[in-house]
PDB file of C-alpha atoms in Angstrom:
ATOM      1  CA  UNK Z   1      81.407 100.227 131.798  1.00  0.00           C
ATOM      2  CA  UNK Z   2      84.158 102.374 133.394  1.00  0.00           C
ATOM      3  CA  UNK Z   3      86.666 104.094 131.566  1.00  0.00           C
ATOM      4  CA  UNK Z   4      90.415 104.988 133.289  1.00  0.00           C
ATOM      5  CA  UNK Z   5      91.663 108.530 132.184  1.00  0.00           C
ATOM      6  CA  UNK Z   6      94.110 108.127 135.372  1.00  0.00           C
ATOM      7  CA  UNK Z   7      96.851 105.469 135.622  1.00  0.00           C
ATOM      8  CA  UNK Z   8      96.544 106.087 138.628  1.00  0.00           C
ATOM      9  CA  UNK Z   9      92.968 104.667 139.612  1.00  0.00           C
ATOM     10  CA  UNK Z  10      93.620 101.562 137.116  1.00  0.00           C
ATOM     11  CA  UNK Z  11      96.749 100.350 138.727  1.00  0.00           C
ATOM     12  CA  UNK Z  12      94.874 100.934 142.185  1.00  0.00           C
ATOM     13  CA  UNK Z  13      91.514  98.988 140.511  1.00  0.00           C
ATOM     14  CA  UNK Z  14      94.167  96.336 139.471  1.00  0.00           C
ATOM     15  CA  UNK Z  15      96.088  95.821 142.490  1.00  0.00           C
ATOM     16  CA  UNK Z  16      99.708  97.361 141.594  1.00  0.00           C
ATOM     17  CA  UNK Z  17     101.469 100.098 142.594  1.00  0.00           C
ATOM     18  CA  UNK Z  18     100.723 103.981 142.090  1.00  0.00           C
ATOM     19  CA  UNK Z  19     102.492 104.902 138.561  1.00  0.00           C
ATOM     20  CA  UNK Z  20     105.675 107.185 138.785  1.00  0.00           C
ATOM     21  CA  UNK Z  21     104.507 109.035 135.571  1.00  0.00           C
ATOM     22  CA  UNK Z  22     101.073 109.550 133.780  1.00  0.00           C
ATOM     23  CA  UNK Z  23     102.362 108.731 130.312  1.00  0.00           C
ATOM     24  CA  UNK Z  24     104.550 105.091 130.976  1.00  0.00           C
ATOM     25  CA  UNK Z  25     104.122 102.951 133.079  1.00  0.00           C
ATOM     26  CA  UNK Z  26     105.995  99.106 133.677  1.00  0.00           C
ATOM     27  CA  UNK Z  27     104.469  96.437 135.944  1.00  0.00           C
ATOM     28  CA  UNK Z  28     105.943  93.514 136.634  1.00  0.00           C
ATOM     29  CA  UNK Z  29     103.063  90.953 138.037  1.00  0.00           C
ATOM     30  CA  UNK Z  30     104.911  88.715 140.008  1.00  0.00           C
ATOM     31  CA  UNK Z  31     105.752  91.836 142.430  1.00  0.00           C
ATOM     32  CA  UNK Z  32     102.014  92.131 143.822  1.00  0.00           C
ATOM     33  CA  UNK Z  33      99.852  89.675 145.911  1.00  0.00           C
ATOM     34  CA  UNK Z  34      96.274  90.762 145.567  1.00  0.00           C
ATOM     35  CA  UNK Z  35      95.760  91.167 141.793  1.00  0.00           C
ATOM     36  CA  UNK Z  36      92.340  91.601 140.585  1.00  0.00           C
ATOM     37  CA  UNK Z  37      91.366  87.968 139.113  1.00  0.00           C
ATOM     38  CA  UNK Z  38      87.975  89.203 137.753  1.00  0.00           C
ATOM     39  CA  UNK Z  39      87.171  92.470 135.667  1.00  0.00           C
ATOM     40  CA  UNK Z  40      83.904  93.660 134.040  1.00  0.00           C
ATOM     41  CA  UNK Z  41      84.371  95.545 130.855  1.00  0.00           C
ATOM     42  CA  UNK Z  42      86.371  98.426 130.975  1.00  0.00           C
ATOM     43  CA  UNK Z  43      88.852 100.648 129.196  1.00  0.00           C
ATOM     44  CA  UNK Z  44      91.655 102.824 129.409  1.00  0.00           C
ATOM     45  CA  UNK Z  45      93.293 106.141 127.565  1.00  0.00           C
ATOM     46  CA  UNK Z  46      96.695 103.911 126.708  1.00  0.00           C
ATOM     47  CA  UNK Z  47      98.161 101.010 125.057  1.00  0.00           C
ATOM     48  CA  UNK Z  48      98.976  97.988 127.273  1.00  0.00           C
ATOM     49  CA  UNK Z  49     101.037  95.481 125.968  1.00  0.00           C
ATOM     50  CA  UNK Z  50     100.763  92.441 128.386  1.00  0.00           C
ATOM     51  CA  UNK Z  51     103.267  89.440 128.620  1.00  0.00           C
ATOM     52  CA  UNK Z  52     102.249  86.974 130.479  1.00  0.00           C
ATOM     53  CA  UNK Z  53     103.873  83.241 131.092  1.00  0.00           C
ATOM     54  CA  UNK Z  54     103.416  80.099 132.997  1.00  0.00           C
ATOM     55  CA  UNK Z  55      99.765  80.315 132.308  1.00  0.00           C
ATOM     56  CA  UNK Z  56      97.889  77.565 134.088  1.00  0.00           C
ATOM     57  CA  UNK Z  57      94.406  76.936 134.198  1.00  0.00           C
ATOM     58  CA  UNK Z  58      91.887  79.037 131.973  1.00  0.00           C
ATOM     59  CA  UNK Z  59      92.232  83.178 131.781  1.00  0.00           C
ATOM     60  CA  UNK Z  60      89.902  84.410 129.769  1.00  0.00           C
ATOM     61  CA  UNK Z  61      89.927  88.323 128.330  1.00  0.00           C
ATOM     62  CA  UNK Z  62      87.012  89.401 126.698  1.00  0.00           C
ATOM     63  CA  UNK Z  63      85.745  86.376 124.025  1.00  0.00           C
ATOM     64  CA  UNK Z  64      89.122  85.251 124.270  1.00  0.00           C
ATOM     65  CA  UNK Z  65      90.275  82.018 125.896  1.00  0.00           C
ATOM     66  CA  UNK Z  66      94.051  81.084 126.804  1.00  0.00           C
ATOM     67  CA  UNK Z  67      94.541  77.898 128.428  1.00  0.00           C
ATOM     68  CA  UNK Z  68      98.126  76.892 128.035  1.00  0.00           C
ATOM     69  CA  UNK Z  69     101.653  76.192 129.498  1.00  0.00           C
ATOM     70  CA  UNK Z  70     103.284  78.887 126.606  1.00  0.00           C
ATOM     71  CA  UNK Z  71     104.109  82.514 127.342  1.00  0.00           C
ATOM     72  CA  UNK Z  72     101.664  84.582 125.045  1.00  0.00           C
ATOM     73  CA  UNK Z  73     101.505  88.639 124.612  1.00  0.00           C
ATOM     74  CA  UNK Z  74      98.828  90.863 123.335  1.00  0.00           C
ATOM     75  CA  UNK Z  75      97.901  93.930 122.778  1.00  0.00           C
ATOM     76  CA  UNK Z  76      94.836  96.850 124.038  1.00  0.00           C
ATOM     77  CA  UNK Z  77      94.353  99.707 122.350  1.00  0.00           C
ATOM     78  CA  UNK Z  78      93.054 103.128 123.942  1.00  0.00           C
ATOM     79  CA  UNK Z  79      89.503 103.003 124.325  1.00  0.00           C
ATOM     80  CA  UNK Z  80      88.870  99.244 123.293  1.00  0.00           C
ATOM     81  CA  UNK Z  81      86.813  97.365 125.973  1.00  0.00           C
ATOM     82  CA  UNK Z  82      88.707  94.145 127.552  1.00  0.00           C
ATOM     83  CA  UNK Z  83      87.808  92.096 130.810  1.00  0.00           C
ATOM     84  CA  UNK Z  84      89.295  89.464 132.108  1.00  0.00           C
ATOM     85  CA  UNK Z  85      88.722  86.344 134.378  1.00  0.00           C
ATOM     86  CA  UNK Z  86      91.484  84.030 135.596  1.00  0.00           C
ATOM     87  CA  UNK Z  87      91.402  81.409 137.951  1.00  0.00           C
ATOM     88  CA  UNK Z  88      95.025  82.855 139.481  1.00  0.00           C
ATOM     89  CA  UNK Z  89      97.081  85.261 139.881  1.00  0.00           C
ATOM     90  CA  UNK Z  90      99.309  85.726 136.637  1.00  0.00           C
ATOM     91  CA  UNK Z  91     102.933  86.331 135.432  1.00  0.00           C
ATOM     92  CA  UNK Z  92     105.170  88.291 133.746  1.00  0.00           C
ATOM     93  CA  UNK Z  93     104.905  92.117 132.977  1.00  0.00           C
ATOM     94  CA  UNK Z  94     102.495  94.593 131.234  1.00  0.00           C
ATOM     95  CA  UNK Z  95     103.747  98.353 129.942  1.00  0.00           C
ATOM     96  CA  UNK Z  96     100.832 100.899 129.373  1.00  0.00           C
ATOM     97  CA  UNK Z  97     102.296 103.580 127.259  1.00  0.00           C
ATOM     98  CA  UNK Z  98     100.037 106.898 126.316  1.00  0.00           C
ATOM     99  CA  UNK Z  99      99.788 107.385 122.468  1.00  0.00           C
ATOM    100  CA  UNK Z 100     100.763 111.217 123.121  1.00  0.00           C
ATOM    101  CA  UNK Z 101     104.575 109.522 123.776  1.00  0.00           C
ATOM    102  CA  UNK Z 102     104.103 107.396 121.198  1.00  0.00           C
ATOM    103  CA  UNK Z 103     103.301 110.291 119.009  1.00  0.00           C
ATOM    104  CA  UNK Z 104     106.331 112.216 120.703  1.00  0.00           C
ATOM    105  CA  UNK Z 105     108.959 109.523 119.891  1.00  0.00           C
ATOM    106  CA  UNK Z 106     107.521 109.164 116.290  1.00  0.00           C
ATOM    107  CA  UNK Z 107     106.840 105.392 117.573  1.00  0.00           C
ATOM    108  CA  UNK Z 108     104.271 103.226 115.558  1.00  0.00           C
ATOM    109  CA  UNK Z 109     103.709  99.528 114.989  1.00  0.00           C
ATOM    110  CA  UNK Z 110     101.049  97.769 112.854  1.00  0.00           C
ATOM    111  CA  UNK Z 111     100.640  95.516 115.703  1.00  0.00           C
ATOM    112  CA  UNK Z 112      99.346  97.870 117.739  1.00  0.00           C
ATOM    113  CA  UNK Z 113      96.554  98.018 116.361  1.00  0.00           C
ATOM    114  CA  UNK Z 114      95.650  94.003 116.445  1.00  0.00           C
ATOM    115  CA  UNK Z 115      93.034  92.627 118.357  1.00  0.00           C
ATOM    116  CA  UNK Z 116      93.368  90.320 122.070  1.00  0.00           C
ATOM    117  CA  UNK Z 117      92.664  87.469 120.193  1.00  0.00           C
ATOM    118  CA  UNK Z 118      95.449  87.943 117.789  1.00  0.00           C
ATOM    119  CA  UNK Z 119      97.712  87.587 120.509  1.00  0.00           C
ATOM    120  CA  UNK Z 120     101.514  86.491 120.052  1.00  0.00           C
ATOM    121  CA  UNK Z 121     102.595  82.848 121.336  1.00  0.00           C
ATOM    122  CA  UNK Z 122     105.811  82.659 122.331  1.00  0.00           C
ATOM    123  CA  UNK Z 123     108.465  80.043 121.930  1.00  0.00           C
ATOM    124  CA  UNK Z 124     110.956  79.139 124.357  1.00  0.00           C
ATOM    125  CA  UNK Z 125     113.644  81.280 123.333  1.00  0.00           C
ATOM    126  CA  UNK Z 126     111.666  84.598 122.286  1.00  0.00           C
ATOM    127  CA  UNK Z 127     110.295  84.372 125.987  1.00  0.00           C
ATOM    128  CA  UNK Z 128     113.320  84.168 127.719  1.00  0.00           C
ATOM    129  CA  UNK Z 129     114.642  87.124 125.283  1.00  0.00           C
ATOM    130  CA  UNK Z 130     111.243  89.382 126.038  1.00  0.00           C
ATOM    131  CA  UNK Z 131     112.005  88.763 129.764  1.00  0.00           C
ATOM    132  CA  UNK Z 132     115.319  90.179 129.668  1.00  0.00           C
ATOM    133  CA  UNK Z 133     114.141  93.156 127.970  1.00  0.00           C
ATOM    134  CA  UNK Z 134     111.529  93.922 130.141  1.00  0.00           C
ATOM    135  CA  UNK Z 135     113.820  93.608 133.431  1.00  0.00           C
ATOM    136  CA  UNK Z 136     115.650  96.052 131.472  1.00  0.00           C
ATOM    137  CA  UNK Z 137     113.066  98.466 131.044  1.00  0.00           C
ATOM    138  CA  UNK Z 138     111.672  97.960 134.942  1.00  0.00           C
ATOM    139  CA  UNK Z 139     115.245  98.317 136.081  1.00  0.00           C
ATOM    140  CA  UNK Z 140     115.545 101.831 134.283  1.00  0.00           C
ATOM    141  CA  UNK Z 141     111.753 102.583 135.203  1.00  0.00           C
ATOM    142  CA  UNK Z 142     112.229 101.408 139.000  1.00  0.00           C
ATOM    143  CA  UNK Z 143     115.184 104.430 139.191  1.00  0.00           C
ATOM    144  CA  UNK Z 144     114.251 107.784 140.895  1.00  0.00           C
ATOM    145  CA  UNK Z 145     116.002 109.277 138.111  1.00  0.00           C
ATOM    146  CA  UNK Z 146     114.932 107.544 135.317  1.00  0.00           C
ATOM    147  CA  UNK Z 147     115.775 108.556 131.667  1.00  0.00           C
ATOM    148  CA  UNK Z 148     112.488 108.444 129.003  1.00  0.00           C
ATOM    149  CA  UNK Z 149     114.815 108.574 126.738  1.00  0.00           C
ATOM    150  CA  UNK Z 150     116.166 105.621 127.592  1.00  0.00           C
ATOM    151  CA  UNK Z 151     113.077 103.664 128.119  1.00  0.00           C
ATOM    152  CA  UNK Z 152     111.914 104.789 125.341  1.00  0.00           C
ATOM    153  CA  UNK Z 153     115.059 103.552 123.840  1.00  0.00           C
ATOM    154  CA  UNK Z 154     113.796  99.828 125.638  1.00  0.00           C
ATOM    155  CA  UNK Z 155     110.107 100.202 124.239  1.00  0.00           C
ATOM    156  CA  UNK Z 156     111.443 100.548 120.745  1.00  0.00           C
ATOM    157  CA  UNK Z 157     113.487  97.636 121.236  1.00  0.00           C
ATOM    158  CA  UNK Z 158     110.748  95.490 122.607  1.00  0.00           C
ATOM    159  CA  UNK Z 159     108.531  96.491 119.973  1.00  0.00           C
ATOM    160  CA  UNK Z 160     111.329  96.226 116.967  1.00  0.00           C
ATOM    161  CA  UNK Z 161     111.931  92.449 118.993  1.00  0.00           C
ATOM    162  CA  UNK Z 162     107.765  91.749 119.297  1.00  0.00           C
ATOM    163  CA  UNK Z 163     108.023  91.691 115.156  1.00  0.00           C
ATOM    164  CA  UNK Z 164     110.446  89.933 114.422  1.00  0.00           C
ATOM    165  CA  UNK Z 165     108.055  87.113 116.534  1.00  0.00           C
ATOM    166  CA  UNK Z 166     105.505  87.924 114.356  1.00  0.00           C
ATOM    167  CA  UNK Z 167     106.847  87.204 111.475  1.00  0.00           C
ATOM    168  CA  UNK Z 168     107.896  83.930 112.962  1.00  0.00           C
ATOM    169  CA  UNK Z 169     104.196  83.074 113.721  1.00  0.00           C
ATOM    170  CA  UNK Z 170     102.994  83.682 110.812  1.00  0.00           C
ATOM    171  CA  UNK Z 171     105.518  81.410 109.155  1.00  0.00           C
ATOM    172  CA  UNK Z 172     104.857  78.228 112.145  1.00  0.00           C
ATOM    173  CA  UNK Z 173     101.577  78.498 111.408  1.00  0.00           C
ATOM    174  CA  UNK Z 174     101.246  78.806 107.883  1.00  0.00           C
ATOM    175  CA  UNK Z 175      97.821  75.822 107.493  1.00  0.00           C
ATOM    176  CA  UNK Z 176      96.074  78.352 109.659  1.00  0.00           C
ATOM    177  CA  UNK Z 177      97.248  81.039 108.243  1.00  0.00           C
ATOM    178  CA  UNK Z 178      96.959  79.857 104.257  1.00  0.00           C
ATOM    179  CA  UNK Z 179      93.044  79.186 105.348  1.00  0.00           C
ATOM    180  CA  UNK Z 180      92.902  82.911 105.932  1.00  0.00           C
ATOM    181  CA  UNK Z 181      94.371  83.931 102.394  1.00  0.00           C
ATOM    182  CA  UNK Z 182      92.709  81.141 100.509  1.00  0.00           C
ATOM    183  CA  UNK Z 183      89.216  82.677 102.608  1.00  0.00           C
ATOM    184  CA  UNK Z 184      89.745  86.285 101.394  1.00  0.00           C
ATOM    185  CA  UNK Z 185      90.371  84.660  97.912  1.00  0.00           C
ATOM    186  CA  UNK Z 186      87.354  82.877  98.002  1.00  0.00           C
ATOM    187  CA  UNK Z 187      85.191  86.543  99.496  1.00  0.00           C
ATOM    188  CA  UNK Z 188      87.178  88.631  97.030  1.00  0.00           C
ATOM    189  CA  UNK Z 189      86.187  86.466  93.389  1.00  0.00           C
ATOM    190  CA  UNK Z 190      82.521  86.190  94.831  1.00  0.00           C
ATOM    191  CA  UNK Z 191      82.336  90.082  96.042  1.00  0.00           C
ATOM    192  CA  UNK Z 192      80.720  91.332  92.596  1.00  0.00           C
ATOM    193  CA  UNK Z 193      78.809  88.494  91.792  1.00  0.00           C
ATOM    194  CA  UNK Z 194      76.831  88.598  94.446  1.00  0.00           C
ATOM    195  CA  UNK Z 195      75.420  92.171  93.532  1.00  0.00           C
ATOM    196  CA  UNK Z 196      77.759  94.360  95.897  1.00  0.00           C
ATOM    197  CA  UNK Z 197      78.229  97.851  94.265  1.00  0.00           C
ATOM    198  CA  UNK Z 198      80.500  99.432  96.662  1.00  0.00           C
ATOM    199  CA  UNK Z 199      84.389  99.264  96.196  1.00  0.00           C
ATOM    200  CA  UNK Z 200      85.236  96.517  97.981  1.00  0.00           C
ATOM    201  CA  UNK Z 201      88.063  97.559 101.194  1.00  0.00           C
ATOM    202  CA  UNK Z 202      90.207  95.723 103.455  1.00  0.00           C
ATOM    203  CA  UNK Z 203      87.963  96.945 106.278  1.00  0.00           C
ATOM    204  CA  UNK Z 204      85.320  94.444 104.853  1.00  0.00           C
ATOM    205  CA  UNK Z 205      87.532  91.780 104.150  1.00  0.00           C
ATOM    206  CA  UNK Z 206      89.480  91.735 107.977  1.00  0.00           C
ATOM    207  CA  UNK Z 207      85.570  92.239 109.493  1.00  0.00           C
ATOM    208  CA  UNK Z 208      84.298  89.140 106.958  1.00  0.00           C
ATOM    209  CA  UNK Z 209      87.248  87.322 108.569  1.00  0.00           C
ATOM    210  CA  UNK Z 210      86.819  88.601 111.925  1.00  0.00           C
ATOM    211  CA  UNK Z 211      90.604  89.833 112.060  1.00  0.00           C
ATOM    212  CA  UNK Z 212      91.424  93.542 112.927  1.00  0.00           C
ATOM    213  CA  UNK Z 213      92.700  95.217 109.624  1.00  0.00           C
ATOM    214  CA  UNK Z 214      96.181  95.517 110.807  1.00  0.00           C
ATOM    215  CA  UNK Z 215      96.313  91.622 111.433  1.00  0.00           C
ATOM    216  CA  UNK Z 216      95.026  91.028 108.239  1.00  0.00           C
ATOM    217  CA  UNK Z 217      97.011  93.469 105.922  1.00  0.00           C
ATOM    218  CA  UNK Z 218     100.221  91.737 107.532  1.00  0.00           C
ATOM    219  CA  UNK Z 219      99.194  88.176 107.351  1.00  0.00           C
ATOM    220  CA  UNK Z 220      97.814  88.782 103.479  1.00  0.00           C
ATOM    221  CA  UNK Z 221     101.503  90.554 103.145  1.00  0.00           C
ATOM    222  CA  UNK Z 222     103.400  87.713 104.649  1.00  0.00           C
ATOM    223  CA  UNK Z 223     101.660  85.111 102.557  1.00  0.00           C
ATOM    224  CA  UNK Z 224     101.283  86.228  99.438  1.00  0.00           C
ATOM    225  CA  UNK Z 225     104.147  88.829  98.948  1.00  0.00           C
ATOM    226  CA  UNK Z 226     101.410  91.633  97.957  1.00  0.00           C
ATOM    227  CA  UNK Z 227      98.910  94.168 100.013  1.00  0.00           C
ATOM    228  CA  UNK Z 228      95.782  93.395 100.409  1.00  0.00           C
ATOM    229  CA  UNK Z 229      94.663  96.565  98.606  1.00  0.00           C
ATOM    230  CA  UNK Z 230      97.001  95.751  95.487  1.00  0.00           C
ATOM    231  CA  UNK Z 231      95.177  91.937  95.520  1.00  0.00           C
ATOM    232  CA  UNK Z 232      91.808  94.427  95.926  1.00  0.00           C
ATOM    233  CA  UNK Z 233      92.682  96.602  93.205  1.00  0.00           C
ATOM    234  CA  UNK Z 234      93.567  93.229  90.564  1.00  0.00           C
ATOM    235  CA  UNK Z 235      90.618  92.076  91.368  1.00  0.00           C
ATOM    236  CA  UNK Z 236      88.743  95.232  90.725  1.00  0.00           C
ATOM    237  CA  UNK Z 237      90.292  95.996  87.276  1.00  0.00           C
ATOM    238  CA  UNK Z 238      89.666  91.946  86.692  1.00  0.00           C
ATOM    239  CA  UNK Z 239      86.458  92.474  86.903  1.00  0.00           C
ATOM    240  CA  UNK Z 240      86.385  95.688  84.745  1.00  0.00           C
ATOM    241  CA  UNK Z 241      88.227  93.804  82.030  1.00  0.00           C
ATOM    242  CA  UNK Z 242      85.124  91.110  81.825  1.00  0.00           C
ATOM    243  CA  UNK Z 243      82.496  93.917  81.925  1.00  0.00           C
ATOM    244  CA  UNK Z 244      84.191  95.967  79.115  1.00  0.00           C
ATOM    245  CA  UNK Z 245      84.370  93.207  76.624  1.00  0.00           C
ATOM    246  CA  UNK Z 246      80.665  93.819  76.711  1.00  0.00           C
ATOM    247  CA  UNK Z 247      78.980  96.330  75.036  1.00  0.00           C
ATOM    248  CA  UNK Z 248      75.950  96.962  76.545  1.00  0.00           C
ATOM    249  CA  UNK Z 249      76.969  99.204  79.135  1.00  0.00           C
ATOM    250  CA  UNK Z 250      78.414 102.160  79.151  1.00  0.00           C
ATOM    251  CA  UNK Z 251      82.045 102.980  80.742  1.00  0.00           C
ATOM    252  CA  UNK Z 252      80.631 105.456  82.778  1.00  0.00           C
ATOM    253  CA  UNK Z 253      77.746 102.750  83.667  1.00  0.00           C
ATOM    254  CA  UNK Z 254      80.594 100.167  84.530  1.00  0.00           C
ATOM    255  CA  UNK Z 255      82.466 102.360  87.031  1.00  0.00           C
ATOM    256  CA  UNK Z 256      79.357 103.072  88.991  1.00  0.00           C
ATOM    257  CA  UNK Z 257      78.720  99.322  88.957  1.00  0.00           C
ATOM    258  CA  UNK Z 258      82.305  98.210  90.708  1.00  0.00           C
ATOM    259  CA  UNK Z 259      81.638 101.101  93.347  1.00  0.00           C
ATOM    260  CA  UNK Z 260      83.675 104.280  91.960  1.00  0.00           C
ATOM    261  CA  UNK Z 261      81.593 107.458  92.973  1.00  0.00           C
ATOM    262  CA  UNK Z 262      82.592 109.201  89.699  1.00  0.00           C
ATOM    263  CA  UNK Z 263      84.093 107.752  86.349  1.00  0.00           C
ATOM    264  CA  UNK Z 264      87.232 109.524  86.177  1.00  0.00           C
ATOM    265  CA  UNK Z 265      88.181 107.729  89.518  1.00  0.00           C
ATOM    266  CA  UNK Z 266      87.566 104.379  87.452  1.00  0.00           C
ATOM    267  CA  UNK Z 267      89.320 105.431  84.397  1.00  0.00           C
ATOM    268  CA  UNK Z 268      92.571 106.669  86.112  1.00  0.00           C
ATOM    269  CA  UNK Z 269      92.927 103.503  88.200  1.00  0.00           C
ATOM    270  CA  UNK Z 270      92.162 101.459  84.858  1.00  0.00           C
ATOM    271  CA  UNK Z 271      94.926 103.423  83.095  1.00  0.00           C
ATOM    272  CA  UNK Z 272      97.435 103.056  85.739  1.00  0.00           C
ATOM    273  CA  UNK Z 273      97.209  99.410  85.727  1.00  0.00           C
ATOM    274  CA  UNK Z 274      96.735  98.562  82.484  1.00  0.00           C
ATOM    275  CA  UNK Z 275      98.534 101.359  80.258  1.00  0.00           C
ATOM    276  CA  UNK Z 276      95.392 102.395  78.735  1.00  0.00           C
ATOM    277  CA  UNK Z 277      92.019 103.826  78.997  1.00  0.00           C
ATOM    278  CA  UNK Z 278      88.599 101.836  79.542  1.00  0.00           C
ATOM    279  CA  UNK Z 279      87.821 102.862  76.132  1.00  0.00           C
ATOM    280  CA  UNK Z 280      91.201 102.440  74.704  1.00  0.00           C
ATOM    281  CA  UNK Z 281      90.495  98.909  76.291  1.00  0.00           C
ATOM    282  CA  UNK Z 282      87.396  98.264  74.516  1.00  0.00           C
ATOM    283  CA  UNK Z 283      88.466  99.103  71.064  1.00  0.00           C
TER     284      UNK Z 283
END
């Protein structure tokens, strides 16, 4: 697998145009002829944010499969392996942008963080929008005297714009995306009885779900009006309510059983959602 530290050599494995900077960089597809239609894995040191439209016949990137008339942007994060196959040349416009900016300009985005697969389909309107914004941002980046302020200014924008579509999504396609809540509903009642005695996280939930964790904090979030953690944490002292009405274990005993490493952990959390102790509890 190869791995791009240099803009650079990955526009020039690609087919575009050398870079003008190392840390941005704004590509508008339609602009080059001999894009590279294949790719074996590889990876890069930046985020690419891809929007790409008029998609016709199958393009595949990594496990994931778009074959469809609608404009659709996702996301790559620095080091995570993507490929690609398409069966022609695409459309629209990709930004690569170094986390050190990102870092810089005190930029950051759950969605960053989401997977290919989790992409963003786009109606009508929201593309025609995202295309004005990026001819904004290539306009500015296409100067010799470009501002990064200002197109920094135009990535914020974008990125402010990118979820408010989100949002949007996740209300269109509410069926698909209740099945996901009424899922982690279903893994998180079953998650003690079937012997687990680790606290449960939202790592395991998103990977039982096969949805990066960002994706799947903000759907739970959007759906249900609560984090996933706080639905976690419910469940947790749910569960510590039926054990305690017991009496054949100890309290110490029952906060090793839901996962806590020492018992104070389990009494605090108790406490802070309840208003008393375990033992307080009990009695």
């Amino acid at each position: 697998m190869t791995h791009f530290k240099s803009l650079r050599e990955f526009n020039r494995y690609v087919g575009y145009m050398a870079p003008k900077k190392d840390l941005i960089d704004v590509v508008k597809y339609d602009e080059f002829q001999n894009l590279r239609l294949k790719s074996e894995p590889i990876s890069t040191d930046w985020y690419m944010m891809a929007f790409k439209r008029n998609v016709t016949g199958l393009h595949c990137f990594g496990s994931t499969e778009f074959d469809r008339d609608a404009a659709f942007l996702y996301f790559v994060k620095p080091n995570q392996v993507f490929e690609w196959n398409a069966l022609e040349p695409w459309k629209g416009y990709h930004m690569l942008i170094s986390p050190v900016l990102l870092q810089e300009y005190n930029i950051d985005f759950s969605f960053f963080q989401y997977e290919i697969g989790e992409a963003l389909f786009l109606t009508e309107d929201e593309q025609q929008q995202l295309e004005t914004l990026y001819e904004q941002i290539l306009t500015e980046y296409k100067k010799d005297t470009y501002e990064m302020d200002l197109l920094i200014a135009y990535s914020n924008l974008i990125f402010t714009y990118i979820g408010k579509c989100y949002k949007r999504q996740f209300e269109t396609r509410q069926p698909l995306y209740n099945k996901v809540v009424v899922d982690f509903k279903k893994e998180l009642n079953s998650y003690y009885a079937e012997g687990n005695t680790q606290l449960p996280s939202v790592n395991y939930f998103a990977e039982k779900l096969n949805l990066s964790v960002n994706y799947f904090g903000d759907l739970i979030k959007h759906h249900t009006g609560k984090t996933a953690s706080e639905l976690i944490q419910e469940k947790i002292i749910a569960e510590a309510k039926h054990q305690l009405q017991g009496f054949d274990k100890s309290i110490a005993e029952i906060g090793y059983n839901l996962g806590f490493e020492y018992p104070t952990y389990f009494s605090r959390l108790f406490k802070k959602h309840t208003g008393v102790t375990p033992s307080q509890y009990r009695k």
